């Protein structure tokens, strides 16, 4: 089985994905890291040199490549991946794949993101918590129609990592 973690940035996809993979004895991949390795370039550089449309095509190509593997894998997607190029439909129609939406509230996301804005180009320019809340709220409104299609939704607010992992495992098996 391939377990796909989707959700907004800072929802815990990579952190929880690594823990889940270890618990299940599966491999773990972050799609952005995989793209960087395959393209021998950073996501940032791909955006700058070839543009977002090119990046989104790469994202879909590598997502399909990974979904066609039969391996036991936990795959963490970028926050925008489910929202472009029919990717969510591809995920839902894939064999032996279970998608999990890690749902975090706006206050939780602000608390996680406000001290790491410099590492997140999408929000690096946002100066106040109010503007960050507005930005996240707008994005979540646009993306929730895709995120909510996941096989399972797990709310992560105020829950220890172990509890979230247990919820995921119960939903998988």
PDB file of C-alpha atoms in Angstrom:
ATOM      1  CA  UNK A   1       0.000   0.000   0.000  1.00  0.00           C
ATOM      2  CA  UNK A   2       1.030   3.588  -0.630  1.00  0.00           C
ATOM      3  CA  UNK A   3      -0.104   6.044   2.038  1.00  0.00           C
ATOM      4  CA  UNK A   4      -0.328   9.622   0.783  1.00  0.00           C
ATOM      5  CA  UNK A   5      -0.318  12.498   3.254  1.00  0.00           C
ATOM      6  CA  UNK A   6      -1.905  15.717   2.074  1.00  0.00           C
ATOM      7  CA  UNK A   7      -2.565  19.014   3.791  1.00  0.00           C
ATOM      8  CA  UNK A   8      -1.465  22.602   4.076  1.00  0.00           C
ATOM      9  CA  UNK A   9       2.144  23.566   4.754  1.00  0.00           C
ATOM     10  CA  UNK A  10       3.060  22.922   8.405  1.00  0.00           C
ATOM     11  CA  UNK A  11       0.194  20.464   8.843  1.00  0.00           C
ATOM     12  CA  UNK A  12       2.768  17.798   9.769  1.00  0.00           C
ATOM     13  CA  UNK A  13       2.993  15.789   6.544  1.00  0.00           C
ATOM     14  CA  UNK A  14       6.769  15.289   6.573  1.00  0.00           C
ATOM     15  CA  UNK A  15       7.204  14.958  10.336  1.00  0.00           C
ATOM     16  CA  UNK A  16       4.306  12.542  10.777  1.00  0.00           C
ATOM     17  CA  UNK A  17       5.144  10.789   7.508  1.00  0.00           C
ATOM     18  CA  UNK A  18       8.579   9.793   8.784  1.00  0.00           C
ATOM     19  CA  UNK A  19       7.117   8.506  12.055  1.00  0.00           C
ATOM     20  CA  UNK A  20       4.330   6.626  10.271  1.00  0.00           C
ATOM     21  CA  UNK A  21       6.757   5.046   7.797  1.00  0.00           C
ATOM     22  CA  UNK A  22       8.934   3.825  10.641  1.00  0.00           C
ATOM     23  CA  UNK A  23       5.943   2.394  12.522  1.00  0.00           C
ATOM     24  CA  UNK A  24       4.666   0.581   9.408  1.00  0.00           C
ATOM     25  CA  UNK A  25       8.147  -0.426   8.242  1.00  0.00           C
ATOM     26  CA  UNK A  26       7.498   1.427   4.965  1.00  0.00           C
ATOM     27  CA  UNK A  27       9.755   3.716   3.004  1.00  0.00           C
ATOM     28  CA  UNK A  28       9.221   7.470   3.252  1.00  0.00           C
ATOM     29  CA  UNK A  29       9.424  10.068   0.496  1.00  0.00           C
ATOM     30  CA  UNK A  30       8.644  13.741   0.361  1.00  0.00           C
ATOM     31  CA  UNK A  31       7.532  14.507  -3.212  1.00  0.00           C
ATOM     32  CA  UNK A  32       9.387  17.841  -3.286  1.00  0.00           C
ATOM     33  CA  UNK A  33      12.627  16.143  -2.189  1.00  0.00           C
ATOM     34  CA  UNK A  34      12.097  13.444  -4.818  1.00  0.00           C
ATOM     35  CA  UNK A  35      11.603  16.070  -7.549  1.00  0.00           C
ATOM     36  CA  UNK A  36      14.744  17.933  -6.457  1.00  0.00           C
ATOM     37  CA  UNK A  37      16.752  14.715  -6.577  1.00  0.00           C
ATOM     38  CA  UNK A  38      15.400  13.636  -9.976  1.00  0.00           C
ATOM     39  CA  UNK A  39      15.811  17.096 -11.518  1.00  0.00           C
ATOM     40  CA  UNK A  40      19.110  17.828  -9.777  1.00  0.00           C
ATOM     41  CA  UNK A  41      17.743  21.256  -8.872  1.00  0.00           C
ATOM     42  CA  UNK A  42      15.885  22.900  -6.005  1.00  0.00           C
ATOM     43  CA  UNK A  43      12.159  23.597  -6.248  1.00  0.00           C
ATOM     44  CA  UNK A  44      12.978  27.266  -5.872  1.00  0.00           C
ATOM     45  CA  UNK A  45      15.385  27.149  -8.827  1.00  0.00           C
ATOM     46  CA  UNK A  46      12.888  25.219 -10.957  1.00  0.00           C
ATOM     47  CA  UNK A  47      10.275  27.912 -10.259  1.00  0.00           C
ATOM     48  CA  UNK A  48      12.755  30.688 -11.101  1.00  0.00           C
ATOM     49  CA  UNK A  49      14.230  29.164 -14.250  1.00  0.00           C
ATOM     50  CA  UNK A  50      11.269  27.332 -15.784  1.00  0.00           C
ATOM     51  CA  UNK A  51       8.185  28.638 -13.988  1.00  0.00           C
ATOM     52  CA  UNK A  52       5.356  27.204 -11.940  1.00  0.00           C
ATOM     53  CA  UNK A  53       3.604  25.503 -14.865  1.00  0.00           C
ATOM     54  CA  UNK A  54       6.730  23.477 -15.618  1.00  0.00           C
ATOM     55  CA  UNK A  55       7.061  22.576 -11.925  1.00  0.00           C
ATOM     56  CA  UNK A  56       3.419  21.443 -11.757  1.00  0.00           C
ATOM     57  CA  UNK A  57       3.968  19.193 -14.805  1.00  0.00           C
ATOM     58  CA  UNK A  58       7.025  17.666 -13.117  1.00  0.00           C
ATOM     59  CA  UNK A  59       5.017  17.192  -9.938  1.00  0.00           C
ATOM     60  CA  UNK A  60       2.317  15.242 -11.782  1.00  0.00           C
ATOM     61  CA  UNK A  61       4.873  13.185 -13.715  1.00  0.00           C
ATOM     62  CA  UNK A  62       6.731  12.101 -10.568  1.00  0.00           C
ATOM     63  CA  UNK A  63       3.516  11.547  -8.617  1.00  0.00           C
ATOM     64  CA  UNK A  64       2.342   9.122 -11.328  1.00  0.00           C
ATOM     65  CA  UNK A  65       5.759   7.462 -11.344  1.00  0.00           C
ATOM     66  CA  UNK A  66       5.642   6.873  -7.595  1.00  0.00           C
ATOM     67  CA  UNK A  67       2.016   5.706  -7.625  1.00  0.00           C
ATOM     68  CA  UNK A  68       2.849   3.081 -10.230  1.00  0.00           C
ATOM     69  CA  UNK A  69       5.391   1.484  -7.887  1.00  0.00           C
ATOM     70  CA  UNK A  70       4.193  -1.434  -5.817  1.00  0.00           C
ATOM     71  CA  UNK A  71       6.314  -0.537  -2.827  1.00  0.00           C
ATOM     72  CA  UNK A  72       5.200   0.042   0.733  1.00  0.00           C
ATOM     73  CA  UNK A  73       5.550   3.794   0.866  1.00  0.00           C
ATOM     74  CA  UNK A  74       4.446   6.817   2.853  1.00  0.00           C
ATOM     75  CA  UNK A  75       4.434   9.770   0.465  1.00  0.00           C
ATOM     76  CA  UNK A  76       4.196  13.353   1.688  1.00  0.00           C
ATOM     77  CA  UNK A  77       2.905  15.779  -0.936  1.00  0.00           C
ATOM     78  CA  UNK A  78       3.459  19.496  -1.231  1.00  0.00           C
ATOM     79  CA  UNK A  79       0.505  21.546  -0.012  1.00  0.00           C
ATOM     80  CA  UNK A  80      -0.497  22.486  -3.566  1.00  0.00           C
ATOM     81  CA  UNK A  81       0.012  19.101  -5.217  1.00  0.00           C
ATOM     82  CA  UNK A  82      -3.586  17.829  -4.811  1.00  0.00           C
ATOM     83  CA  UNK A  83      -4.935  21.076  -6.307  1.00  0.00           C
ATOM     84  CA  UNK A  84      -3.256  20.984  -9.725  1.00  0.00           C
ATOM     85  CA  UNK A  85      -3.253  18.886 -12.903  1.00  0.00           C
ATOM     86  CA  UNK A  86      -6.019  16.543 -11.774  1.00  0.00           C
ATOM     87  CA  UNK A  87      -3.609  15.101  -9.176  1.00  0.00           C
ATOM     88  CA  UNK A  88      -6.317  14.381  -6.599  1.00  0.00           C
ATOM     89  CA  UNK A  89      -8.277  12.400  -9.175  1.00  0.00           C
ATOM     90  CA  UNK A  90      -5.095  10.471 -10.053  1.00  0.00           C
ATOM     91  CA  UNK A  91      -4.587   9.668  -6.363  1.00  0.00           C
ATOM     92  CA  UNK A  92      -8.186   8.555  -5.828  1.00  0.00           C
ATOM     93  CA  UNK A  93      -8.159   6.284  -8.886  1.00  0.00           C
ATOM     94  CA  UNK A  94      -4.784   4.678  -8.115  1.00  0.00           C
ATOM     95  CA  UNK A  95      -4.732   1.079  -6.935  1.00  0.00           C
ATOM     96  CA  UNK A  96      -3.542   0.241  -3.427  1.00  0.00           C
ATOM     97  CA  UNK A  97      -3.370   3.895  -2.352  1.00  0.00           C
ATOM     98  CA  UNK A  98      -4.901   5.488   0.739  1.00  0.00           C
ATOM     99  CA  UNK A  99      -4.896   9.284   1.068  1.00  0.00           C
ATOM    100  CA  UNK A 100      -4.925  10.991   4.456  1.00  0.00           C
ATOM    101  CA  UNK A 101      -5.732  14.683   4.887  1.00  0.00           C
ATOM    102  CA  UNK A 102      -3.909  16.055   7.922  1.00  0.00           C
ATOM    103  CA  UNK A 103      -6.219  18.915   8.821  1.00  0.00           C
ATOM    104  CA  UNK A 104      -4.912  21.736  11.000  1.00  0.00           C
ATOM    105  CA  UNK A 105      -6.779  24.901  11.965  1.00  0.00           C
ATOM    106  CA  UNK A 106      -5.627  28.383  11.001  1.00  0.00           C
ATOM    107  CA  UNK A 107      -4.454  29.192  14.576  1.00  0.00           C
ATOM    108  CA  UNK A 108      -2.421  25.954  14.666  1.00  0.00           C
ATOM    109  CA  UNK A 109      -0.869  26.686  11.267  1.00  0.00           C
ATOM    110  CA  UNK A 110      -0.002  30.272  12.288  1.00  0.00           C
ATOM    111  CA  UNK A 111       1.672  29.023  15.481  1.00  0.00           C
ATOM    112  CA  UNK A 112       3.756  26.551  13.452  1.00  0.00           C
ATOM    113  CA  UNK A 113       4.599  28.902  10.580  1.00  0.00           C
ATOM    114  CA  UNK A 114       5.239  32.284  12.141  1.00  0.00           C
ATOM    115  CA  UNK A 115       8.756  31.389  13.314  1.00  0.00           C
ATOM    116  CA  UNK A 116       9.795  29.648  10.113  1.00  0.00           C
ATOM    117  CA  UNK A 117       8.564  32.111   7.494  1.00  0.00           C
ATOM    118  CA  UNK A 118      12.079  32.624   6.159  1.00  0.00           C
ATOM    119  CA  UNK A 119      12.181  28.921   5.171  1.00  0.00           C
ATOM    120  CA  UNK A 120       8.845  29.188   3.351  1.00  0.00           C
ATOM    121  CA  UNK A 121       9.106  31.375   0.228  1.00  0.00           C
ATOM    122  CA  UNK A 122       5.335  31.478  -0.164  1.00  0.00           C
ATOM    123  CA  UNK A 123       4.912  33.351   3.140  1.00  0.00           C
ATOM    124  CA  UNK A 124       8.334  34.937   3.727  1.00  0.00           C
ATOM    125  CA  UNK A 125       7.010  38.375   2.772  1.00  0.00           C
ATOM    126  CA  UNK A 126       4.067  38.315   5.221  1.00  0.00           C
ATOM    127  CA  UNK A 127       4.801  40.555   8.186  1.00  0.00           C
ATOM    128  CA  UNK A 128       1.987  40.154  10.734  1.00  0.00           C
ATOM    129  CA  UNK A 129       0.009  37.272  12.223  1.00  0.00           C
ATOM    130  CA  UNK A 130      -3.215  38.883  10.972  1.00  0.00           C
ATOM    131  CA  UNK A 131      -1.942  38.960   7.393  1.00  0.00           C
ATOM    132  CA  UNK A 132      -0.670  35.399   7.768  1.00  0.00           C
ATOM    133  CA  UNK A 133      -4.104  34.296   9.023  1.00  0.00           C
ATOM    134  CA  UNK A 134      -5.740  35.995   6.043  1.00  0.00           C
ATOM    135  CA  UNK A 135      -3.310  34.353   3.600  1.00  0.00           C
ATOM    136  CA  UNK A 136      -3.757  30.876   5.115  1.00  0.00           C
ATOM    137  CA  UNK A 137      -7.529  31.278   5.314  1.00  0.00           C
ATOM    138  CA  UNK A 138      -7.746  32.209   1.628  1.00  0.00           C
ATOM    139  CA  UNK A 139      -5.524  29.292   0.629  1.00  0.00           C
ATOM    140  CA  UNK A 140      -7.428  26.791   2.779  1.00  0.00           C
ATOM    141  CA  UNK A 141     -10.714  28.009   1.298  1.00  0.00           C
ATOM    142  CA  UNK A 142      -9.350  27.433  -2.229  1.00  0.00           C
ATOM    143  CA  UNK A 143      -7.708  24.105  -1.432  1.00  0.00           C
ATOM    144  CA  UNK A 144     -10.245  22.507   0.919  1.00  0.00           C
ATOM    145  CA  UNK A 145     -12.345  21.221  -1.996  1.00  0.00           C
ATOM    146  CA  UNK A 146      -9.354  19.080  -3.008  1.00  0.00           C
ATOM    147  CA  UNK A 147      -8.113  18.164   0.469  1.00  0.00           C
ATOM    148  CA  UNK A 148     -11.588  17.037   1.552  1.00  0.00           C
ATOM    149  CA  UNK A 149     -11.627  14.374  -1.198  1.00  0.00           C
ATOM    150  CA  UNK A 150      -8.980  12.346   0.675  1.00  0.00           C
ATOM    151  CA  UNK A 151     -10.031   8.874   1.818  1.00  0.00           C
ATOM    152  CA  UNK A 152      -9.548   9.906   5.457  1.00  0.00           C
ATOM    153  CA  UNK A 153      -9.405  13.258   7.273  1.00  0.00           C
ATOM    154  CA  UNK A 154      -7.598  13.515  10.591  1.00  0.00           C
ATOM    155  CA  UNK A 155      -7.651  16.709  12.625  1.00  0.00           C
ATOM    156  CA  UNK A 156      -4.243  17.337  14.157  1.00  0.00           C
ATOM    157  CA  UNK A 157      -4.921  20.326  16.433  1.00  0.00           C
ATOM    158  CA  UNK A 158      -3.643  19.920  19.996  1.00  0.00           C
ATOM    159  CA  UNK A 159      -2.869  16.229  19.549  1.00  0.00           C
ATOM    160  CA  UNK A 160       0.455  14.587  20.333  1.00  0.00           C
ATOM    161  CA  UNK A 161       2.182  13.001  17.332  1.00  0.00           C
ATOM    162  CA  UNK A 162       1.694   9.494  18.786  1.00  0.00           C
ATOM    163  CA  UNK A 163      -2.087   9.974  18.957  1.00  0.00           C
ATOM    164  CA  UNK A 164      -2.260  11.192  15.368  1.00  0.00           C
ATOM    165  CA  UNK A 165      -0.180   8.235  14.168  1.00  0.00           C
ATOM    166  CA  UNK A 166      -2.464   5.822  16.040  1.00  0.00           C
ATOM    167  CA  UNK A 167      -5.512   7.427  14.393  1.00  0.00           C
ATOM    168  CA  UNK A 168      -3.908   7.065  10.969  1.00  0.00           C
ATOM    169  CA  UNK A 169      -3.003   3.412  11.562  1.00  0.00           C
ATOM    170  CA  UNK A 170      -6.558   2.626  12.741  1.00  0.00           C
ATOM    171  CA  UNK A 171      -7.927   4.169   9.540  1.00  0.00           C
ATOM    172  CA  UNK A 172      -5.503   2.244   7.323  1.00  0.00           C
ATOM    173  CA  UNK A 173      -6.067  -1.289   8.597  1.00  0.00           C
TER     174      UNK A 173
END
